[in-house]
CSV table of N, CA and C in Angstrom, one decimal:
chain,number,residue,atom,x,y,z
A,1,MET,N,79.8,-99.6,160.7
A,1,MET,CA,80.4,-99.8,162.0
A,1,MET,C,81.9,-99.3,162.0
A,2,VAL,N,82.4,-99.4,160.8
A,2,VAL,CA,83.8,-98.8,160.7
A,2,VAL,C,83.9,-97.3,161.0
A,3,ALA,N,82.9,-96.6,160.5
A,3,ALA,CA,82.8,-95.2,160.8
A,3,ALA,C,82.7,-94.9,162.2
A,4,LEU,N,82.0,-95.7,163.0
A,4,LEU,CA,81.9,-95.5,164.5
A,4,LEU,C,83.2,-95.7,165.1
A,5,GLY,N,84.0,-96.7,164.6
A,5,GLY,CA,85.3,-96.9,165.1
A,5,GLY,C,86.3,-95.7,164.9
A,6,VAL,N,86.2,-95.1,163.7
A,6,VAL,CA,86.9,-93.9,163.4
A,6,VAL,C,86.5,-92.7,164.2
A,7,ILE,N,85.1,-92.5,164.3
A,7,ILE,CA,84.6,-91.4,165.1
A,7,ILE,C,85.1,-91.5,166.6
A,8,THR,N,85.0,-92.8,167.2
A,8,THR,CA,85.4,-92.9,168.5
A,8,THR,C,87.0,-92.6,168.7
A,9,LEU,N,87.8,-92.9,167.7
A,9,LEU,CA,89.2,-92.6,167.8
A,9,LEU,C,89.4,-91.0,167.9
A,10,LEU,N,88.6,-90.3,167.0
A,10,LEU,CA,88.7,-88.8,167.1
A,10,LEU,C,88.1,-88.3,168.4
A,11,LEU,N,87.1,-88.8,168.7
A,11,LEU,CA,86.4,-88.4,170.0
A,11,LEU,C,87.3,-88.6,171.3
A,12,THR,N,88.0,-89.8,171.3
A,12,THR,CA,88.9,-90.1,172.4
A,12,THR,C,90.1,-89.1,172.3
A,13,ALA,N,90.6,-88.8,171.1
A,13,ALA,CA,91.7,-87.9,171.0
A,13,ALA,C,91.3,-86.5,171.5
A,14,PHE,N,90.0,-86.1,171.2
A,14,PHE,CA,89.5,-84.8,171.8
A,14,PHE,C,89.4,-84.8,173.3
A,15,VAL,N,88.9,-86.0,173.8
A,15,VAL,CA,88.8,-86.1,175.3
A,15,VAL,C,90.2,-86.0,175.9
A,16,MET,N,91.2,-86.5,175.3
A,16,MET,CA,92.5,-86.5,175.9
A,16,MET,C,93.1,-85.1,175.8
A,17,VAL,N,92.9,-84.4,174.8
A,17,VAL,CA,93.3,-82.9,174.7
A,17,VAL,C,92.6,-82.1,175.7
A,18,TYR,N,91.3,-82.4,175.9
A,18,TYR,CA,90.4,-81.7,176.8
A,18,TYR,C,90.9,-81.9,178.3
A,19,TYR,N,91.2,-83.1,178.7
A,19,TYR,CA,91.7,-83.3,180.1
A,19,TYR,C,93.1,-82.9,180.2
A,20,ALA,N,93.9,-82.9,179.2
A,20,ALA,CA,95.3,-82.3,179.3
A,20,ALA,C,95.3,-80.9,179.5
A,21,TYR,N,94.3,-80.2,178.9
A,21,TYR,CA,94.1,-78.7,179.2
A,21,TYR,C,93.7,-78.6,180.6
A,22,LEU,N,92.7,-79.4,181.1
A,22,LEU,CA,92.2,-79.3,182.5
A,22,LEU,C,93.4,-79.6,183.4
A,23,SER,N,94.3,-80.5,183.1
A,23,SER,CA,95.3,-80.8,184.0
A,23,SER,C,96.3,-79.7,184.1
A,24,LYS,N,96.5,-79.0,183.0
A,24,LYS,CA,97.5,-77.8,183.0
A,24,LYS,C,96.9,-76.6,183.6
A,25,HIS,N,95.6,-76.3,183.4
A,25,HIS,CA,95.1,-75.0,183.7
A,25,HIS,C,94.2,-75.0,185.0
A,26,THR,N,94.0,-76.1,185.6
A,26,THR,CA,93.3,-76.1,186.9
A,26,THR,C,94.1,-76.9,187.9
A,27,ASP,N,93.7,-76.8,189.1
A,27,ASP,CA,94.4,-77.6,190.2
A,27,ASP,C,93.8,-79.0,190.5
A,28,ARG,N,92.9,-79.5,189.6
A,28,ARG,CA,92.3,-80.8,189.7
A,28,ARG,C,93.3,-81.9,189.2
A,29,ASP,N,93.1,-83.0,189.8
A,29,ASP,CA,94.0,-84.2,189.4
A,29,ASP,C,93.1,-85.0,188.4
A,30,VAL,N,93.4,-85.0,187.2
A,30,VAL,CA,92.7,-85.7,186.1
A,30,VAL,C,93.4,-86.8,185.5
A,31,SER,N,94.4,-87.4,186.3
A,31,SER,CA,95.2,-88.5,185.8
A,31,SER,C,94.4,-89.7,185.5
A,32,PHE,N,93.4,-89.9,186.3
A,32,PHE,CA,92.5,-91.1,186.0
A,32,PHE,C,91.9,-91.0,184.6
A,33,PHE,N,91.4,-89.8,184.3
A,33,PHE,CA,90.7,-89.6,183.0
A,33,PHE,C,91.7,-89.7,181.9
A,34,LEU,N,92.9,-89.1,182.0
A,34,LEU,CA,94.0,-89.3,181.0
A,34,LEU,C,94.4,-90.8,180.8
A,35,GLY,N,94.5,-91.5,181.9
A,35,GLY,CA,94.9,-92.9,181.8
A,35,GLY,C,93.9,-93.7,181.1
A,36,VAL,N,92.6,-93.6,181.5
A,36,VAL,CA,91.6,-94.2,180.8
A,36,VAL,C,91.5,-93.8,179.4
A,37,GLY,N,91.7,-92.6,179.1
A,37,GLY,CA,91.7,-92.1,177.6
A,37,GLY,C,92.8,-92.8,176.8
A,38,ILE,N,94.0,-93.0,177.4
A,38,ILE,CA,95.2,-93.7,176.7
A,38,ILE,C,94.7,-95.1,176.5
A,39,ILE,N,94.2,-95.8,177.5
A,39,ILE,CA,93.8,-97.1,177.4
A,39,ILE,C,92.7,-97.4,176.4
A,40,SER,N,91.7,-96.4,176.4
A,40,SER,CA,90.6,-96.4,175.5
A,40,SER,C,91.1,-96.3,174.1
A,41,MET,N,92.1,-95.4,173.8
A,41,MET,CA,92.6,-95.2,172.5
A,41,MET,C,93.3,-96.4,172.0
A,42,ILE,N,94.2,-97.0,172.8
A,42,ILE,CA,94.9,-98.2,172.4
A,42,ILE,C,93.9,-99.4,172.2
A,43,MET,N,93.0,-99.6,173.1
A,43,MET,CA,92.0,-100.7,172.9
A,43,MET,C,91.1,-100.4,171.7
A,44,ASN,N,90.8,-99.1,171.4
A,44,ASN,CA,90.0,-98.8,170.2
A,44,ASN,C,90.8,-99.2,169.0
A,45,LEU,N,92.1,-98.8,168.9
A,45,LEU,CA,92.8,-99.2,167.8
A,45,LEU,C,93.0,-100.7,167.6
A,46,CYS,N,93.1,-101.5,168.7
A,46,CYS,CA,93.2,-102.9,168.6
A,46,CYS,C,91.9,-103.5,168.2
A,47,THR,N,90.8,-102.9,168.7
A,47,THR,CA,89.4,-103.4,168.4
A,47,THR,C,89.2,-103.2,166.9
A,48,ASN,N,89.6,-102.0,166.4
A,48,ASN,CA,89.4,-101.8,164.9
A,48,ASN,C,90.3,-102.7,164.1
A,49,ALA,N,91.5,-103.0,164.6
A,49,ALA,CA,92.4,-103.9,163.9
A,49,ALA,C,91.8,-105.3,163.8
A,50,SER,N,91.1,-105.7,164.9
A,50,SER,CA,90.5,-107.1,164.9
A,50,SER,C,89.3,-107.2,164.1
A,51,GLY,N,88.6,-106.1,163.9
A,51,GLY,CA,87.4,-106.1,163.1
A,51,GLY,C,86.1,-106.3,163.9
A,52,ASN,N,86.3,-106.3,165.2
A,52,ASN,CA,85.1,-106.4,166.2
A,52,ASN,C,84.6,-105.0,166.5
A,53,PHE,N,83.8,-104.5,165.7
A,53,PHE,CA,83.4,-103.1,165.9
A,53,PHE,C,82.2,-102.9,166.9
A,54,MET,N,81.7,-104.0,167.4
A,54,MET,CA,80.6,-103.8,168.4
A,54,MET,C,81.2,-103.1,169.7
A,55,LEU,N,82.5,-103.4,170.0
A,55,LEU,CA,83.0,-102.7,171.1
A,55,LEU,C,83.2,-101.2,171.0
A,56,ALA,N,83.1,-100.7,169.7
A,56,ALA,CA,83.3,-99.3,169.5
A,56,ALA,C,82.2,-98.5,170.2
A,57,TRP,N,81.0,-99.1,170.4
A,57,TRP,CA,80.0,-98.4,171.2
A,57,TRP,C,80.4,-98.2,172.6
A,58,LEU,N,81.1,-99.1,173.2
A,58,LEU,CA,81.6,-98.9,174.5
A,58,LEU,C,82.5,-97.7,174.6
A,59,TYR,N,83.5,-97.6,173.7
A,59,TYR,CA,84.4,-96.5,173.7
A,59,TYR,C,83.7,-95.2,173.4
A,60,PHE,N,82.7,-95.2,172.6
A,60,PHE,CA,81.9,-94.0,172.2
A,60,PHE,C,81.2,-93.6,173.5
A,61,ILE,N,80.6,-94.5,174.2
A,61,ILE,CA,79.9,-94.1,175.5
A,61,ILE,C,80.9,-93.5,176.6
A,62,ILE,N,82.1,-94.1,176.6
A,62,ILE,CA,83.1,-93.7,177.6
A,62,ILE,C,83.5,-92.2,177.2
A,63,ALA,N,83.8,-92.0,176.0
A,63,ALA,CA,84.2,-90.6,175.5
A,63,ALA,C,83.1,-89.6,175.8
A,64,ILE,N,81.9,-89.9,175.5
A,64,ILE,CA,80.8,-89.0,175.8
A,64,ILE,C,80.7,-88.7,177.2
A,65,ALA,N,80.7,-89.8,178.0
A,65,ALA,CA,80.6,-89.6,179.5
A,65,ALA,C,81.7,-88.8,180.1
A,66,PHE,N,83.0,-89.0,179.5
A,66,PHE,CA,84.1,-88.2,180.1
A,66,PHE,C,84.0,-86.7,179.7
A,67,ILE,N,83.3,-86.4,178.5
A,67,ILE,CA,83.2,-85.0,178.2
A,67,ILE,C,82.2,-84.4,179.1
A,68,GLY,N,81.1,-85.1,179.5
A,68,GLY,CA,80.2,-84.6,180.5
A,68,GLY,C,80.8,-84.5,181.9
A,69,LEU,N,81.6,-85.5,182.2
A,69,LEU,CA,82.2,-85.4,183.6
A,69,LEU,C,83.3,-84.3,183.7
A,70,GLY,N,83.7,-83.8,182.5
A,70,GLY,CA,84.7,-82.8,182.6
A,70,GLY,C,84.1,-81.5,183.3
A,71,PHE,N,82.8,-81.3,183.0
A,71,PHE,CA,82.2,-80.1,183.7
A,71,PHE,C,82.0,-80.4,185.2
A,72,ALA,N,81.8,-81.6,185.6
A,72,ALA,CA,81.8,-81.9,187.0
A,72,ALA,C,83.1,-81.8,187.7
A,73,VAL,N,84.2,-82.1,186.9
A,73,VAL,CA,85.6,-81.9,187.5
A,73,VAL,C,85.9,-80.5,187.7
A,74,SER,N,85.6,-79.6,186.7
A,74,SER,CA,85.9,-78.2,186.8
A,74,SER,C,85.1,-77.5,185.8
A,75,THR,N,84.0,-76.8,186.3
A,75,THR,CA,83.1,-76.1,185.3
A,75,THR,C,83.9,-74.9,184.7
A,76,SER,N,84.6,-74.2,185.5
A,76,SER,CA,85.3,-73.0,185.0
A,76,SER,C,86.4,-73.4,184.1
A,77,GLY,N,87.1,-74.4,184.3
A,77,GLY,CA,88.1,-74.9,183.4
A,77,GLY,C,87.5,-75.4,182.1
A,78,SER,N,86.3,-76.1,182.2
A,78,SER,CA,85.7,-76.6,180.9
A,78,SER,C,85.2,-75.5,180.1
A,79,ILE,N,84.7,-74.5,180.7
A,79,ILE,CA,84.2,-73.3,180.0
A,79,ILE,C,85.4,-72.5,179.3
A,80,ALA,N,86.5,-72.5,180.1
A,80,ALA,CA,87.7,-71.8,179.6
A,80,ALA,C,88.3,-72.6,178.4
A,81,PHE,N,88.3,-73.9,178.5
A,81,PHE,CA,88.7,-74.7,177.3
A,81,PHE,C,87.9,-74.5,176.1
A,82,TYR,N,86.6,-74.5,176.2
A,82,TYR,CA,85.8,-74.3,175.0
A,82,TYR,C,85.8,-72.9,174.5
A,83,THR,N,86.0,-71.9,175.3
A,83,THR,CA,86.2,-70.5,174.9
A,83,THR,C,87.6,-70.2,174.3
A,84,SER,N,88.6,-71.1,174.6
A,84,SER,CA,89.9,-70.9,174.1
A,84,SER,C,90.1,-71.5,172.8
A,85,ILE,N,89.2,-72.3,172.3
A,85,ILE,CA,89.5,-73.0,171.0
A,85,ILE,C,89.6,-72.0,169.9
A,86,GLY,N,88.6,-71.0,169.8
A,86,GLY,CA,88.6,-70.1,168.7
A,86,GLY,C,89.8,-69.2,168.7
A,87,PRO,N,90.2,-68.5,169.8
A,87,PRO,CA,91.5,-67.7,169.8
A,87,PRO,C,92.7,-68.6,169.6
A,88,TRP,N,92.7,-69.9,170.0
A,88,TRP,CA,93.9,-70.7,169.6
A,88,TRP,C,94.1,-70.9,168.1
A,89,PHE,N,92.9,-71.2,167.5
A,89,PHE,CA,93.0,-71.3,166.0
A,89,PHE,C,93.5,-70.0,165.4
A,90,LYS,N,93.0,-68.9,165.9
A,90,LYS,CA,93.4,-67.5,165.3
A,90,LYS,C,94.9,-67.3,165.5
A,91,THR,N,95.4,-67.6,166.6
A,91,THR,CA,96.9,-67.4,166.8
A,91,THR,C,97.7,-68.3,166.1
A,92,GLN,N,97.2,-69.6,165.9
A,92,GLN,CA,98.0,-70.6,165.2
A,92,GLN,C,98.1,-70.4,163.7
A,93,PHE,N,97.0,-69.8,163.2
A,93,PHE,CA,96.9,-69.7,161.7
A,93,PHE,C,97.1,-68.2,161.2
A,94,SER,N,97.4,-67.3,162.1
A,94,SER,CA,97.5,-65.9,161.6
A,94,SER,C,98.9,-65.6,161.0
A,95,ASP,N,100.0,-66.3,161.5
A,95,ASP,CA,101.3,-66.1,161.0
A,95,ASP,C,101.5,-67.1,159.8
A,96,LYS,N,101.6,-66.7,158.6
A,96,LYS,CA,101.6,-67.6,157.4
A,96,LYS,C,102.9,-68.4,157.4
A,97,LYS,N,104.0,-67.8,157.7
A,97,LYS,CA,105.3,-68.5,157.7
A,97,LYS,C,105.3,-69.6,158.7
A,98,THR,N,105.0,-69.2,159.9
A,98,THR,CA,105.0,-70.3,161.0
A,98,THR,C,104.0,-71.3,160.7
A,99,CYS,N,102.8,-71.0,160.3
A,99,CYS,CA,101.8,-72.0,159.9
A,99,CYS,C,102.2,-72.9,158.8
A,100,GLY,N,102.8,-72.4,157.8
A,100,GLY,CA,103.3,-73.2,156.7
A,100,GLY,C,104.4,-74.2,157.1
A,101,TYR,N,105.3,-73.7,157.9
A,101,TYR,CA,106.5,-74.6,158.4
A,101,TYR,C,106.0,-75.6,159.4
A,102,ASN,N,104.9,-75.2,160.2
A,102,ASN,CA,104.4,-76.2,161.2
A,102,ASN,C,103.6,-77.3,160.4
A,103,ALA,N,102.9,-76.9,159.4
A,103,ALA,CA,102.2,-77.9,158.5
A,103,ALA,C,103.1,-78.8,157.8
A,104,LEU,N,104.3,-78.2,157.2
A,104,LEU,CA,105.2,-79.0,156.6
A,104,LEU,C,105.9,-80.0,157.7
A,105,SER,N,106.2,-79.4,158.8
A,105,SER,CA,106.9,-80.3,159.8
A,105,SER,C,106.0,-81.4,160.4
A,106,SER,N,104.8,-81.2,160.4
A,106,SER,CA,103.9,-82.2,161.0
A,106,SER,C,103.5,-83.3,159.9
A,107,ILE,N,103.3,-82.8,158.6
A,107,ILE,CA,103.0,-83.7,157.6
A,107,ILE,C,104.2,-84.5,157.1
A,108,VAL,N,105.3,-83.9,156.9
A,108,VAL,CA,106.6,-84.6,156.6
A,108,VAL,C,107.5,-84.4,157.7
A,109,PHE,N,107.4,-85.3,158.7
A,109,PHE,CA,108.1,-85.1,160.0
A,109,PHE,C,109.6,-85.2,159.9
A,110,PRO,N,110.2,-85.9,158.9
A,110,PRO,CA,111.7,-85.9,158.8
A,110,PRO,C,112.1,-84.4,158.4
A,111,ALA,N,111.3,-83.7,157.6
A,111,ALA,CA,111.7,-82.3,157.3
A,111,ALA,C,111.6,-81.5,158.5
A,112,GLY,N,110.6,-81.7,159.4
A,112,GLY,CA,110.6,-80.9,160.6
A,112,GLY,C,111.7,-81.2,161.6
A,113,ILE,N,112.2,-82.4,161.6
A,113,ILE,CA,113.4,-82.7,162.4
A,113,ILE,C,114.6,-82.0,161.7
A,114,ALA,N,114.7,-82.0,160.4
A,114,ALA,CA,115.8,-81.4,159.8
A,114,ALA,C,115.7,-79.8,160.0
A,115,LEU,N,114.6,-79.3,159.9
A,115,LEU,CA,114.4,-77.8,160.2
A,115,LEU,C,114.8,-77.5,161.7
A,116,TYR,N,114.5,-78.4,162.6
A,116,TYR,CA,114.9,-78.1,164.0
A,116,TYR,C,116.4,-78.0,164.1
A,117,PHE,N,117.1,-79.0,163.5
A,117,PHE,CA,118.6,-79.0,163.6
A,117,PHE,C,119.2,-77.9,162.9
A,118,ALA,N,118.6,-77.5,161.7
A,118,ALA,CA,119.2,-76.5,160.8
A,118,ALA,C,119.0,-75.1,161.4
A,119,ASN,N,117.9,-74.9,162.2
A,119,ASN,CA,117.6,-73.6,162.7
A,119,ASN,C,117.9,-73.4,164.2
A,120,TYR,N,118.5,-74.4,164.8
A,120,TYR,CA,118.6,-74.4,166.3
A,120,TYR,C,119.5,-73.3,166.8
A,121,LYS,N,120.6,-73.0,166.1
A,121,LYS,CA,121.5,-71.9,166.5
A,121,LYS,C,121.0,-70.5,166.1
A,122,LYS,N,120.4,-70.4,165.0
A,122,LYS,CA,119.9,-69.1,164.5
A,122,LYS,C,118.6,-68.7,165.2
A,123,ASP,N,117.6,-69.4,165.3
A,123,ASP,CA,116.3,-69.0,165.8
A,123,ASP,C,115.8,-70.2,166.7
A,124,ARG,N,116.1,-70.2,167.9
A,124,ARG,CA,115.8,-71.3,168.8
A,124,ARG,C,114.3,-71.5,168.9
A,125,ALA,N,113.5,-70.4,169.0
A,125,ALA,CA,112.0,-70.6,169.1
A,125,ALA,C,111.4,-71.2,167.9
A,126,PHE,N,111.9,-70.7,166.7
A,126,PHE,CA,111.3,-71.3,165.5
A,126,PHE,C,111.7,-72.8,165.4
A,127,ALA,N,113.0,-73.1,165.8
A,127,ALA,CA,113.4,-74.5,165.7
A,127,ALA,C,112.6,-75.4,166.6
A,128,CYS,N,112.3,-74.8,167.8
A,128,CYS,CA,111.5,-75.6,168.8
A,128,CYS,C,110.1,-75.8,168.2
A,129,ARG,N,109.5,-74.9,167.6
A,129,ARG,CA,108.1,-75.0,167.0
A,129,ARG,C,108.1,-76.1,166.0
A,130,CYS,N,109.2,-76.1,165.1
A,130,CYS,CA,109.3,-77.1,164.1
A,130,CYS,C,109.5,-78.5,164.6
A,131,GLY,N,110.3,-78.5,165.7
A,131,GLY,CA,110.6,-79.8,166.3
A,131,GLY,C,109.4,-80.4,167.0
A,132,LYS,N,108.6,-79.5,167.7
A,132,LYS,CA,107.3,-80.0,168.3
A,132,LYS,C,106.3,-80.4,167.3
A,133,ALA,N,106.2,-79.8,166.2
A,133,ALA,CA,105.3,-80.1,165.1
A,133,ALA,C,105.7,-81.5,164.5
A,134,ALA,N,107.0,-81.7,164.4
A,134,ALA,CA,107.6,-83.0,163.8
A,134,ALA,C,107.2,-84.1,164.8
A,135,LEU,N,107.4,-83.9,166.1
A,135,LEU,CA,107.1,-85.0,167.1
A,135,LEU,C,105.6,-85.3,167.1
A,136,TRP,N,104.8,-84.2,167.0
A,136,TRP,CA,103.3,-84.5,166.9
A,136,TRP,C,102.9,-85.1,165.5
A,137,GLY,N,103.6,-84.8,164.5
A,137,GLY,CA,103.4,-85.4,163.2
A,137,GLY,C,103.8,-86.9,163.2
A,138,LEU,N,104.9,-87.2,163.8
A,138,LEU,CA,105.3,-88.6,164.0
A,138,LEU,C,104.3,-89.4,164.8
A,139,LEU,N,103.8,-88.8,165.9
A,139,LEU,CA,102.7,-89.5,166.6
A,139,LEU,C,101.5,-89.7,165.8
A,140,VAL,N,101.0,-88.6,165.2
A,140,VAL,CA,99.8,-88.7,164.4
A,140,VAL,C,99.9,-89.7,163.3
A,141,TRP,N,101.0,-89.7,162.5
A,141,TRP,CA,101.3,-90.6,161.5
A,141,TRP,C,101.3,-92.1,162.0
A,142,GLY,N,101.9,-92.3,163.1
A,142,GLY,CA,101.9,-93.6,163.7
A,142,GLY,C,100.5,-94.1,164.1
A,143,LEU,N,99.7,-93.2,164.7
A,143,LEU,CA,98.3,-93.6,165.0
A,143,LEU,C,97.4,-93.8,163.8
A,144,LEU,N,97.7,-93.0,162.7
A,144,LEU,CA,96.9,-93.1,161.5
A,144,LEU,C,97.3,-94.4,160.7
A,145,LEU,N,98.6,-94.7,160.8
A,145,LEU,CA,99.1,-96.0,160.2
A,145,LEU,C,98.5,-97.2,160.9
A,146,TRP,N,98.5,-97.1,162.2
A,146,TRP,CA,97.9,-98.2,163.0
A,146,TRP,C,96.4,-98.4,162.7
A,147,ALA,N,95.6,-97.2,162.6
A,147,ALA,CA,94.2,-97.3,162.4
A,147,ALA,C,93.9,-97.7,160.9
A,148,VAL,N,94.7,-97.3,160.0
A,148,VAL,CA,94.4,-97.7,158.6
A,148,VAL,C,94.7,-99.1,158.3
A,149,LEU,N,96.0,-99.5,158.8
A,149,LEU,CA,96.3,-100.9,158.6
A,149,LEU,C,95.3,-101.8,159.4
A,150,GLY,N,94.9,-101.4,160.6
A,150,GLY,CA,93.9,-102.2,161.4
A,150,GLY,C,92.6,-102.3,160.6
A,151,LEU,N,92.1,-101.2,159.9
A,151,LEU,CA,90.9,-101.4,159.2
A,151,LEU,C,91.0,-102.1,157.9
A,152,VAL,N,92.2,-102.0,157.3
A,152,VAL,CA,92.3,-102.7,156.0
A,152,VAL,C,92.7,-104.1,156.1
A,153,LEU,N,93.5,-104.5,157.0
A,153,LEU,CA,94.0,-105.9,157.1
A,153,LEU,C,92.9,-106.7,157.7
């Protein structure tokens, strides 16, 4: 049951990325789905922390239903999202220098923040990429810490 809790966390994160894409690239209002995704993520973390894993099935069903409803919201936007995943990975991991610094900035987010301030005047685009990666790293580390401590304690 612990595995189901972790799977639903990852699936809910995927659903939130999916609807964020639909929000940005279509003219549809998906704020309801994003709001329910945020609530589902927080409730799933709290459920995992409490050790009551039977509610994880509910979050799993919600995530699967929202993936299916994404096609009802915007079929063309959903197809564009799934076809853009491969090229996104290719552009993100083709430049080794940027890929390495983004990985460093997200894994060790204080280093990413330092890279942001150190490179802000020289190369503003590179500094912004490091800063964004550091902020995402901080968010991911916080969620992982919450999930791991919730499962362990």
